[in-house]
PDB file of C-alpha atoms in Angstrom:
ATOM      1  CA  UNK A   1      48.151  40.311  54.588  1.00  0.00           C
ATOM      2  CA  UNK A   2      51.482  40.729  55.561  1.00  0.00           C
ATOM      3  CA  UNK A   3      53.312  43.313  58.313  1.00  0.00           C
ATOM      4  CA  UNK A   4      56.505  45.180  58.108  1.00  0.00           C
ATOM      5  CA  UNK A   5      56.395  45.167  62.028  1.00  0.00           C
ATOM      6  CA  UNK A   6      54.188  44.004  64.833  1.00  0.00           C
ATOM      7  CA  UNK A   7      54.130  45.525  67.877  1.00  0.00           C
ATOM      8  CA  UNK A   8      53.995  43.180  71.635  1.00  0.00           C
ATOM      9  CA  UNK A   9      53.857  44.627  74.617  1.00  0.00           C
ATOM     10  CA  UNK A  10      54.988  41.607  77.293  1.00  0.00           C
ATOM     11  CA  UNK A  11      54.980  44.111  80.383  1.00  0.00           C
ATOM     12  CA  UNK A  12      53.438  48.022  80.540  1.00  0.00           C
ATOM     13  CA  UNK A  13      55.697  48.762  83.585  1.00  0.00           C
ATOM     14  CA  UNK A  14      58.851  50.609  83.233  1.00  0.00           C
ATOM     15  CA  UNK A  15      59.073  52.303  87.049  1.00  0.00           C
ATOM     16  CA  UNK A  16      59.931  55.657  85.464  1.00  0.00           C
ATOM     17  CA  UNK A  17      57.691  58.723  85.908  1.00  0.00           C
ATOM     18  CA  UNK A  18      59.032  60.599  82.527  1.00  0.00           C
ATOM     19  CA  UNK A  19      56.923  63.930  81.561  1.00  0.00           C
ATOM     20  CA  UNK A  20      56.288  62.807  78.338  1.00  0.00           C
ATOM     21  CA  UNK A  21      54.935  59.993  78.322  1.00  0.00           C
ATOM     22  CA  UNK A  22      50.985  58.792  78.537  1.00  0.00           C
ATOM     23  CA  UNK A  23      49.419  58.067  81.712  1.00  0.00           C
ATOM     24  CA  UNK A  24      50.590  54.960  82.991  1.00  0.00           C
ATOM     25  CA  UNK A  25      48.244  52.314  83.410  1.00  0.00           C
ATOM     26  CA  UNK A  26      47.993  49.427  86.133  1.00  0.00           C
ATOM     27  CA  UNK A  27      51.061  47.302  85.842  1.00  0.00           C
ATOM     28  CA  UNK A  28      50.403  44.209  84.152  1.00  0.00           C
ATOM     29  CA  UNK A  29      52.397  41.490  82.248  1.00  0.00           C
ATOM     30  CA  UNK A  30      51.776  39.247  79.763  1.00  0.00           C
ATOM     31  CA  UNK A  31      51.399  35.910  80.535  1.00  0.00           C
ATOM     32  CA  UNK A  32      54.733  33.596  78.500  1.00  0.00           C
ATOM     33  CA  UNK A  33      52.123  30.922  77.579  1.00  0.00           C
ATOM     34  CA  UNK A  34      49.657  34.031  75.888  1.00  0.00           C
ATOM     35  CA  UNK A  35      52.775  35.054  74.248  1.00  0.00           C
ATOM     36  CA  UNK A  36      54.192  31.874  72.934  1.00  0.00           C
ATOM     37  CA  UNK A  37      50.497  31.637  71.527  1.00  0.00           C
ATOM     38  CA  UNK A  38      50.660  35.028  70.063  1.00  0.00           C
ATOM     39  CA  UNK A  39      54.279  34.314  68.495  1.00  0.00           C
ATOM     40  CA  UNK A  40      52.522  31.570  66.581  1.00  0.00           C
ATOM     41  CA  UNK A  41      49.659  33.270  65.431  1.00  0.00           C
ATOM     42  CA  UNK A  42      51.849  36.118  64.255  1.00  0.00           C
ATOM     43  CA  UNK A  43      54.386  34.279  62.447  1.00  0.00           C
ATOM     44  CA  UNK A  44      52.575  33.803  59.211  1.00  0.00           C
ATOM     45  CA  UNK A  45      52.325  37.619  58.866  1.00  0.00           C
ATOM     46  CA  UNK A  46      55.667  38.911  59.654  1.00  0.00           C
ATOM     47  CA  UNK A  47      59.302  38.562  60.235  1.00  0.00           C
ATOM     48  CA  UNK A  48      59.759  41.510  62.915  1.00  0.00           C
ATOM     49  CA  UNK A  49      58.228  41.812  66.520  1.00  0.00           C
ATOM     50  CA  UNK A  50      59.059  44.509  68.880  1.00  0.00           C
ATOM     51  CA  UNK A  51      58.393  43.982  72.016  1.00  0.00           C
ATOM     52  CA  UNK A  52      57.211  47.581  73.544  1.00  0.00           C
ATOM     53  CA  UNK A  53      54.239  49.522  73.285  1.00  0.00           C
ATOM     54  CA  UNK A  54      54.664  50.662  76.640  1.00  0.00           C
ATOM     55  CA  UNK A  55      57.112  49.084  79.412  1.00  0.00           C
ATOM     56  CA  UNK A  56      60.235  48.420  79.479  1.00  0.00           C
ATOM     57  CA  UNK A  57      61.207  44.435  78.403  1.00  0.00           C
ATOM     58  CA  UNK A  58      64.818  44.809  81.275  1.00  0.00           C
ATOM     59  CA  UNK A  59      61.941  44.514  83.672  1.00  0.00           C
ATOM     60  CA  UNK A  60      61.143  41.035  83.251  1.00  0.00           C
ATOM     61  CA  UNK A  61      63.438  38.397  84.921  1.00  0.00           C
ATOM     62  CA  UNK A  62      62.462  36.089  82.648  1.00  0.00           C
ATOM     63  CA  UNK A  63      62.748  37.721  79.714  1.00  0.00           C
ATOM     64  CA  UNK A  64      65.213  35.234  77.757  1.00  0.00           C
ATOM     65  CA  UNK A  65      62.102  33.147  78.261  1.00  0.00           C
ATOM     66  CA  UNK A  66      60.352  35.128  76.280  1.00  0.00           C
ATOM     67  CA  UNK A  67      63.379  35.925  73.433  1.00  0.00           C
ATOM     68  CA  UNK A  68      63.391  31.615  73.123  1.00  0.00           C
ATOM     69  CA  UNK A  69      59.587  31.633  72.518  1.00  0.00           C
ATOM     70  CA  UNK A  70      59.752  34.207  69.767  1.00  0.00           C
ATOM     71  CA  UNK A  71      61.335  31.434  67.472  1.00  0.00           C
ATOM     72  CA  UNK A  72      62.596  32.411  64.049  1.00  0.00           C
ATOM     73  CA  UNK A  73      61.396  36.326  64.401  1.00  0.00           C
ATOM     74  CA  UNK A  74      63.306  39.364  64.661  1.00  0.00           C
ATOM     75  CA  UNK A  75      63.192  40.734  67.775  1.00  0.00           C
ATOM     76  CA  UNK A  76      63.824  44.587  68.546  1.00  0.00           C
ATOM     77  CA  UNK A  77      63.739  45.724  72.216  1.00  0.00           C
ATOM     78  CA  UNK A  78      63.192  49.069  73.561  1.00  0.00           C
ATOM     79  CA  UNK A  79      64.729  50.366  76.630  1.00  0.00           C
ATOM     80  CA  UNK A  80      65.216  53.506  78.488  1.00  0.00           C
ATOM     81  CA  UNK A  81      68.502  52.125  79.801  1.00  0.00           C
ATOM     82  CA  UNK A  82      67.440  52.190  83.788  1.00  0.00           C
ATOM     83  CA  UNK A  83      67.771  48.732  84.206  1.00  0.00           C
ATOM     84  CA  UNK A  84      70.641  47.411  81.988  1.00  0.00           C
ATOM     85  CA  UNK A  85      73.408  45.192  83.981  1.00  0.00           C
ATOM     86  CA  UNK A  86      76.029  42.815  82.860  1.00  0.00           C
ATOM     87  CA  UNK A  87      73.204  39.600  82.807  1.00  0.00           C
ATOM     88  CA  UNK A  88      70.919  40.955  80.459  1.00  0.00           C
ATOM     89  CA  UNK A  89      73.539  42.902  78.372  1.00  0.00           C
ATOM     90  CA  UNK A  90      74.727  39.674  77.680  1.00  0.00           C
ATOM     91  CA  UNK A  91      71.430  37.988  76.874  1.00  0.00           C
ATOM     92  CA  UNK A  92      70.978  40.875  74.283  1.00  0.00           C
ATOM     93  CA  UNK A  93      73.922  40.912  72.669  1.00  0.00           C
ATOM     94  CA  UNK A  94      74.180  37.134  72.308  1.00  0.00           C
ATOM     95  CA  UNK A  95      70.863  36.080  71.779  1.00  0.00           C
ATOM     96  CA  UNK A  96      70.176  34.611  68.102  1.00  0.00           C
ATOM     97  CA  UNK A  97      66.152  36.562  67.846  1.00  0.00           C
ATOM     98  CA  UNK A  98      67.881  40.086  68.779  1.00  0.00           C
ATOM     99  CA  UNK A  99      67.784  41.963  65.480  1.00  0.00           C
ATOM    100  CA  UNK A 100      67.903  45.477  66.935  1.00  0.00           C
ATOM    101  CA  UNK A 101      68.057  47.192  70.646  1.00  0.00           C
ATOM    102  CA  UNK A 102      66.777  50.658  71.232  1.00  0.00           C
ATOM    103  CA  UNK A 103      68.050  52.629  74.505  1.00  0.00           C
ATOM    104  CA  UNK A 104      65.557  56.020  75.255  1.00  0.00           C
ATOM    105  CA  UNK A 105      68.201  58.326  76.126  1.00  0.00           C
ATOM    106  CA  UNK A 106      65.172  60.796  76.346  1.00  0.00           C
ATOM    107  CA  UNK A 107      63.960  59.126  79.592  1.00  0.00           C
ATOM    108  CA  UNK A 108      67.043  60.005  81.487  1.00  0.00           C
ATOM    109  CA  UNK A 109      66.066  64.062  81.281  1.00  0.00           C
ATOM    110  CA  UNK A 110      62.154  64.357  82.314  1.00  0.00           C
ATOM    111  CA  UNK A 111      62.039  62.555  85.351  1.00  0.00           C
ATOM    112  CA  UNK A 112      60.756  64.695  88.542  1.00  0.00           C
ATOM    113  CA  UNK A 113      63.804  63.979  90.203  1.00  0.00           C
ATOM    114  CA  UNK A 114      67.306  64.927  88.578  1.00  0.00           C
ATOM    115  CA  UNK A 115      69.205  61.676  87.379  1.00  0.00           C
ATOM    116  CA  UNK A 116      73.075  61.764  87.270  1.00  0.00           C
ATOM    117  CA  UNK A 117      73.785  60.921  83.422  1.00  0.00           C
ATOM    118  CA  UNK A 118      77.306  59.844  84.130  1.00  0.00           C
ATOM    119  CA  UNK A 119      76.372  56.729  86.320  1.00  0.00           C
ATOM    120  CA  UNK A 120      72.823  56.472  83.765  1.00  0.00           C
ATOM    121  CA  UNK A 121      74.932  56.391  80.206  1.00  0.00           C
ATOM    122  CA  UNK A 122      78.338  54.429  81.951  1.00  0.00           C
ATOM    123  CA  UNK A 123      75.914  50.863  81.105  1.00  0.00           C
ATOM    124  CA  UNK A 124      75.001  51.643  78.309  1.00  0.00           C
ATOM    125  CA  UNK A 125      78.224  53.405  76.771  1.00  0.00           C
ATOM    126  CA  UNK A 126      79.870  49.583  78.290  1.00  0.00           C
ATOM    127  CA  UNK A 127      76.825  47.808  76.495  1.00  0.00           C
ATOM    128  CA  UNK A 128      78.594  49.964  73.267  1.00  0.00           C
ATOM    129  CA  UNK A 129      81.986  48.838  73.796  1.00  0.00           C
ATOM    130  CA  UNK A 130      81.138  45.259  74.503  1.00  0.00           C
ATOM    131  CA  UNK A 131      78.840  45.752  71.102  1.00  0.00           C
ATOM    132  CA  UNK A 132      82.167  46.769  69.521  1.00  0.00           C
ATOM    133  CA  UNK A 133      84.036  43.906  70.979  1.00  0.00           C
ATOM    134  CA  UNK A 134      82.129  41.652  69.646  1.00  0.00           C
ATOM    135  CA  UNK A 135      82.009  42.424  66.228  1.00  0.00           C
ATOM    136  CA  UNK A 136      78.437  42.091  66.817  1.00  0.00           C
ATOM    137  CA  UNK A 137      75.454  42.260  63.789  1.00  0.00           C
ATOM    138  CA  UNK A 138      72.830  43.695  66.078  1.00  0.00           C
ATOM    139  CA  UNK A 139      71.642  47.700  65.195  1.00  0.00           C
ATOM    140  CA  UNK A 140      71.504  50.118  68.481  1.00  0.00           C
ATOM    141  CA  UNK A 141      69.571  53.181  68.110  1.00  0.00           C
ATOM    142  CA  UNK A 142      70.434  55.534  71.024  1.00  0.00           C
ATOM    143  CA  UNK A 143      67.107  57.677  71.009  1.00  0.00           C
ATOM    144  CA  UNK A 144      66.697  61.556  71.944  1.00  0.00           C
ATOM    145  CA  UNK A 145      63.405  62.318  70.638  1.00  0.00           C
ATOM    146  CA  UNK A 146      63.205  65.680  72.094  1.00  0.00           C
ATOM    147  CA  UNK A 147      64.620  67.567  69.275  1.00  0.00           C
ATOM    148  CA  UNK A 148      61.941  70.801  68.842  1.00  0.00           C
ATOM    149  CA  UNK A 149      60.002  71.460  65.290  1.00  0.00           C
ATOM    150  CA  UNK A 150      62.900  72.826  63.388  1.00  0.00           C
ATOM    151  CA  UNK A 151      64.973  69.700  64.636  1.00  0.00           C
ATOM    152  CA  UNK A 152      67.122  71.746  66.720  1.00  0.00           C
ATOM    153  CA  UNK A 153      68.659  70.549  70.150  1.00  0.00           C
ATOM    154  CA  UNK A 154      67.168  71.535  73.369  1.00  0.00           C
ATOM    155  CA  UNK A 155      70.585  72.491  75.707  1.00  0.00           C
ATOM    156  CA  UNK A 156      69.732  69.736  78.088  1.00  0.00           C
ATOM    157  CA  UNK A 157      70.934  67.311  75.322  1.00  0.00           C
ATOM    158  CA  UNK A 158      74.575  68.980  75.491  1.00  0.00           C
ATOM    159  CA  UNK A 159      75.838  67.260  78.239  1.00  0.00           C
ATOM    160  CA  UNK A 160      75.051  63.865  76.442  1.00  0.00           C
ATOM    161  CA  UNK A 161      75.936  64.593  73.039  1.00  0.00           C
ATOM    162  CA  UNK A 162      79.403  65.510  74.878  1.00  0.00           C
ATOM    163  CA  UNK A 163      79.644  62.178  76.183  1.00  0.00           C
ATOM    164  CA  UNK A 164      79.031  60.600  73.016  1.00  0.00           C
ATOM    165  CA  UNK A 165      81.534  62.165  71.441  1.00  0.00           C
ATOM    166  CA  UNK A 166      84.350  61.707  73.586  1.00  0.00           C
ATOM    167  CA  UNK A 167      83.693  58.077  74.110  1.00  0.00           C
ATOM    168  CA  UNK A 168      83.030  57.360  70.250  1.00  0.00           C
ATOM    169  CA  UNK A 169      85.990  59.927  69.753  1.00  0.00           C
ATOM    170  CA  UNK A 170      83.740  62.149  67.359  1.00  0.00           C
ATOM    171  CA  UNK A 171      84.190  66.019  66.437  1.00  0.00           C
ATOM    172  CA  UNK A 172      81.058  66.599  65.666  1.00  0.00           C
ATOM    173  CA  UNK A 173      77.295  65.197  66.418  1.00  0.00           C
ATOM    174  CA  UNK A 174      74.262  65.925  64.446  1.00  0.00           C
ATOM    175  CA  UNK A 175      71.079  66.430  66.445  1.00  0.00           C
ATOM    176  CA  UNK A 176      68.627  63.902  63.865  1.00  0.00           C
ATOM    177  CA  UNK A 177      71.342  61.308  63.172  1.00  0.00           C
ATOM    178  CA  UNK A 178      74.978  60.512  63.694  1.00  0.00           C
ATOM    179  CA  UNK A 179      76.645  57.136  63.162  1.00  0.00           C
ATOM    180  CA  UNK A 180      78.963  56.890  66.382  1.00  0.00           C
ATOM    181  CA  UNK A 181      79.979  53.482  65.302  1.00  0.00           C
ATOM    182  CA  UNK A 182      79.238  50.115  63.180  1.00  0.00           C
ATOM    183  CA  UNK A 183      75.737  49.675  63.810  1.00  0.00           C
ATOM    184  CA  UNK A 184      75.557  52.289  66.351  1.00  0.00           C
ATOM    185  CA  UNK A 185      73.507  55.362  65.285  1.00  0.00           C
ATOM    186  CA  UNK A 186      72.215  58.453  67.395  1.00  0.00           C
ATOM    187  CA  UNK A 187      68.742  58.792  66.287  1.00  0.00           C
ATOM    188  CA  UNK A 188      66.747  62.011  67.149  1.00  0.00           C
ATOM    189  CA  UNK A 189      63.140  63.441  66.623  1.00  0.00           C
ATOM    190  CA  UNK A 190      60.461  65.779  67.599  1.00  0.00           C
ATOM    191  CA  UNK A 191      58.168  64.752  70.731  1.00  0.00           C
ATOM    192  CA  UNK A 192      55.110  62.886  69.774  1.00  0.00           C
ATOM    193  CA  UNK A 193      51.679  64.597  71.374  1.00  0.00           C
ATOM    194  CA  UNK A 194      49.724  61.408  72.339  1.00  0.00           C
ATOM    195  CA  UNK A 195      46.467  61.579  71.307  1.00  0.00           C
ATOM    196  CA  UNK A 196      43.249  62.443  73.247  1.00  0.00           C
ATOM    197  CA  UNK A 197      40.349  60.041  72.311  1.00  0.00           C
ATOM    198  CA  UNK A 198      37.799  62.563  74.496  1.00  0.00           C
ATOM    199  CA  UNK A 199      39.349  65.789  72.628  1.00  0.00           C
ATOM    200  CA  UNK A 200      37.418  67.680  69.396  1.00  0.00           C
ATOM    201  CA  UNK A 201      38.604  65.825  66.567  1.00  0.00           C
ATOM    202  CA  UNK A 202      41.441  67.496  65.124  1.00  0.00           C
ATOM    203  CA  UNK A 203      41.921  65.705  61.440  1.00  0.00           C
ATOM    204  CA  UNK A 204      39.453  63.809  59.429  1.00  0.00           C
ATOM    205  CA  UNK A 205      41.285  63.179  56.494  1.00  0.00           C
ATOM    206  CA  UNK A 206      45.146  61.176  56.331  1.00  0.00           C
ATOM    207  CA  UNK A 207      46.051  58.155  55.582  1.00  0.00           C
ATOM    208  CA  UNK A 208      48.371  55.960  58.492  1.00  0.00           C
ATOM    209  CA  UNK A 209      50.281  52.534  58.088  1.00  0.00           C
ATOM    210  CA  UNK A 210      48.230  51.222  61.048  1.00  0.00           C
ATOM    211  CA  UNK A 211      46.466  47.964  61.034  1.00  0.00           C
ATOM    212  CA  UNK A 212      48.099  47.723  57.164  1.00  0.00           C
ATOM    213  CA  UNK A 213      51.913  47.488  57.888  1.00  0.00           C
ATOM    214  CA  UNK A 214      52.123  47.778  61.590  1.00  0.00           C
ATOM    215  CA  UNK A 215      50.175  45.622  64.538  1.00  0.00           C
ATOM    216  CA  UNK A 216      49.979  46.070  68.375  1.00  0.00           C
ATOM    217  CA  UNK A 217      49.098  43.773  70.811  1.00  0.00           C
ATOM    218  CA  UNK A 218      48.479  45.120  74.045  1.00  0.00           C
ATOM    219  CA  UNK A 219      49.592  42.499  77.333  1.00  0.00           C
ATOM    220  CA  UNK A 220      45.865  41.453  77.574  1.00  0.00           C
ATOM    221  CA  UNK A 221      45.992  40.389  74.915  1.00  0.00           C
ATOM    222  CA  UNK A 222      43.505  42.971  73.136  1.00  0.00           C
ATOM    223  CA  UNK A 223      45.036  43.542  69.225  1.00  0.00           C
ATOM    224  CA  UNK A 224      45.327  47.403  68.135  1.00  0.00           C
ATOM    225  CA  UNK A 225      45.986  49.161  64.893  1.00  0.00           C
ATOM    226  CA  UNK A 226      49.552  50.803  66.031  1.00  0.00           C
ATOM    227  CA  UNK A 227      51.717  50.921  69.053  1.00  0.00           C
ATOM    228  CA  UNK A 228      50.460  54.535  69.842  1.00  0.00           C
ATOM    229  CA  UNK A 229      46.776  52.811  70.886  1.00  0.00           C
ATOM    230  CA  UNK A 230      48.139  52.132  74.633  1.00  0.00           C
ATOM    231  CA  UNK A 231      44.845  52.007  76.223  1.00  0.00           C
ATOM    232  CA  UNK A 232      43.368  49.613  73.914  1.00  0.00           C
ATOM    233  CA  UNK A 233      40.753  52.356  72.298  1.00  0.00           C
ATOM    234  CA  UNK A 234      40.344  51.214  69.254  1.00  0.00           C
ATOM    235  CA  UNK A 235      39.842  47.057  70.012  1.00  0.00           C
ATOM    236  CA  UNK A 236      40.187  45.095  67.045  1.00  0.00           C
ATOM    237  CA  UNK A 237      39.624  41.502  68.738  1.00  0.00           C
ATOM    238  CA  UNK A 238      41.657  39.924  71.597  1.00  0.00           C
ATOM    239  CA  UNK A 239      43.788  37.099  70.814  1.00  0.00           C
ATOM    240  CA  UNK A 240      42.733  35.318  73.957  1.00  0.00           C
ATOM    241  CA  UNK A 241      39.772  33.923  72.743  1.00  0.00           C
ATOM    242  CA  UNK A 242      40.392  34.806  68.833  1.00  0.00           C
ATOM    243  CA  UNK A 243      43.004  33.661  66.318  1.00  0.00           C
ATOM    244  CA  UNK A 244      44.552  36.853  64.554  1.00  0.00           C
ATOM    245  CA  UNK A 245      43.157  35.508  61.367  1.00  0.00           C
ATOM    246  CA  UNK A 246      39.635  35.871  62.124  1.00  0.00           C
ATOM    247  CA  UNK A 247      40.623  39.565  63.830  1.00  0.00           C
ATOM    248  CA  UNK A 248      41.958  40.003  60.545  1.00  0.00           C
ATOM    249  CA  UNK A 249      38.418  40.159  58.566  1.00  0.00           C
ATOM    250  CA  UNK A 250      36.386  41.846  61.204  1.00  0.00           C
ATOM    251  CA  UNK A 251      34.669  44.763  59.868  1.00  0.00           C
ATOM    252  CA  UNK A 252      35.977  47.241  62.056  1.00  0.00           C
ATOM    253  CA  UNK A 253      39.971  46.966  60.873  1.00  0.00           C
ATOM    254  CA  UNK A 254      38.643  46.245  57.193  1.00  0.00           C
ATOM    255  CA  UNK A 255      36.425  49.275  57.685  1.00  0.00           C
ATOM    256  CA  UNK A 256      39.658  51.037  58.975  1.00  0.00           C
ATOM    257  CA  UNK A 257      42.042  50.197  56.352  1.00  0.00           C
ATOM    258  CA  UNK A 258      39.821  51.106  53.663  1.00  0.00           C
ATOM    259  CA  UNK A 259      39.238  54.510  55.169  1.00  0.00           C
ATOM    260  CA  UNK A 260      43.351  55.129  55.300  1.00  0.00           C
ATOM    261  CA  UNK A 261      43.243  54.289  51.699  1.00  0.00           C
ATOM    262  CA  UNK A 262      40.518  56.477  50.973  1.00  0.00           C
ATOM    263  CA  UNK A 263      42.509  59.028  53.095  1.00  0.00           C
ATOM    264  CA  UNK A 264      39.218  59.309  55.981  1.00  0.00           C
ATOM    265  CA  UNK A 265      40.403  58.812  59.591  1.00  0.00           C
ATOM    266  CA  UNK A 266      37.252  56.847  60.659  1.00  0.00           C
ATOM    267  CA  UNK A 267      38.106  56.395  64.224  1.00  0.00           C
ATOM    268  CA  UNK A 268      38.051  59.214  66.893  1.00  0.00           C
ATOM    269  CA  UNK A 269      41.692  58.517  68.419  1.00  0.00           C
ATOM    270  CA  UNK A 270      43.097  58.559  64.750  1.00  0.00           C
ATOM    271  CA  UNK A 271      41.468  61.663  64.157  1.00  0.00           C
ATOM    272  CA  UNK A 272      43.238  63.220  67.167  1.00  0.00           C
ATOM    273  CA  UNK A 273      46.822  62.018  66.484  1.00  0.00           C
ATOM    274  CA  UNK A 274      49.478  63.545  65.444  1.00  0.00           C
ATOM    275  CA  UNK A 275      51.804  61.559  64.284  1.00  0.00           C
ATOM    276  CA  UNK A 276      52.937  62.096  60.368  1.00  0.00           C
ATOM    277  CA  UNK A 277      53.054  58.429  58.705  1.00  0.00           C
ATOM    278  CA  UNK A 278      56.378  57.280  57.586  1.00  0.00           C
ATOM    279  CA  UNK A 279      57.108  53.579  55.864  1.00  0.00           C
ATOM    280  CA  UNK A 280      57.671  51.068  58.641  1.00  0.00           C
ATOM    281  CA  UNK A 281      61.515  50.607  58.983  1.00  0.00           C
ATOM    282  CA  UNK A 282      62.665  46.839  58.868  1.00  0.00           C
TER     283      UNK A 282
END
């Protein structure tokens, strides 16, 4: 079996309080020696690793720790942006595993207490230029999934979309996606509706990439069928005490997978998501 993309989440603390998201849970890390484990066990099955499910990686003040463990893997961080300064702009940019850095511009507009987006987006705008200056390989996505269900702009996204295009020096931006410069892309999308485990079930029938071309490993340690499984509902073994190819051939994901294929959403948190499948971008 092999993944497009597997999903690690090294910390579940971000110190943001957005509206959006899913309940936050109790902060926890994981452990560099679980995750040099983890890179190992992974390896045979992919070439990609992000390293969110929830959390923000900036936290961590040992995350290039982490990026040297990872090996020969791509690497993709996701960040809302809050914690960005000239130290670990430099680790991302320069750091051989970074394949691809996402910044949550989204984050910046649902917090309970008003954030000034000129002194949020200067970093990151900088973490642009410098981007630029380097001539660098690396993709940046600059995220505002908030668009509504006829991908149209809600008017708090003016005042960004403004700044964009004055620094990238652009007439125009397009809510869903705008290229703003070489490997720089505006990305935006509806909200996702995390699912409730406890609610009626809501669709039996779909199929879903999980557990067949995407992973996630919560910072326990506990392995999950996507990175939308933040409480660790649907358990498919814990790589603690397991190696991921035993986890692998356990009934329960082989049971799961088949069901996808057979388009039957067999477990209750599937059958309450939302989410429409799309292929798992490399």
């Amino acid at each position: 079996m092999r993944f497009k993309k597997i999903f690690i989440e090294i910390t579940n603390f971000c110190g943001l309080n957005c509206s959006f998201c899913t309940p936050m849970k109790a902060k926890d890390t994981m452990p560099l020696n679980l995750f040099s484990k983890i890179i190992r066990e992974i390896q045979p099955y992919t070439k990609l690793c992000a390293l969110h499910i929830l959390g923000d990686p900036l936290t961590l003040h040992n995350l290039k720790s982490y990026l040297d463990s990872a090996q020969d893997l791509r690497i993709e961080i996701t960040t809302s942006g809050f914690y960005l300064t000239p130290q670990n702009t430099a680790l991302l940019l320069n750091h051989p595993n970074i394949h691809q850095i996402n910044f949550s511009l989204t984050s910046a507009l649902y917090q309970k207490n008003k954030v000034n987006l000129d002194s949020y987006l200067t970093p990151i705008l900088d973490f642009c230029a410098t981007h630029q200056h380097l001539q660098s390989e690396k993709f940046i996505n600059l995220r505002l999934w908030n668009l509504n269900a006829t991908l149209s702009a809600p008017s708090k996204n003016t005042e960004i979309y403004q700044a964009l295009q004055d620094f990238f020096h652009l007439d125009l931006i397009a809510p869903t996606k705008t290229r703003l410069a070489y490997k720089i892309h505006l990305v935006g999308a509806p909200f996702f509706q995390w699912a409730d485990e406890k609610a009626p079930p809501q669709h039996k029938e779909g199929f879903c990439y999980g557990a067949s071309e995407q992973l996630g490993i919560l910072c326990n340690g506990v392995v999950v069928p996507c990175c939308f499984d933040t409480k660790g509902e649907i358990p498919l073994g814990n790589l603690n005490s397991q190696s991921l190819n035993e986890i692998l051939h356990t009934p329960r994901i082989e049971s799961l997978i088949l069901g996808f294929k057979e388009g039957k959403r067999i477990e209750s948190l599937c059958q309450n998501c939302s989410y429409l499948p799309q292929p798992t971008q490399q």
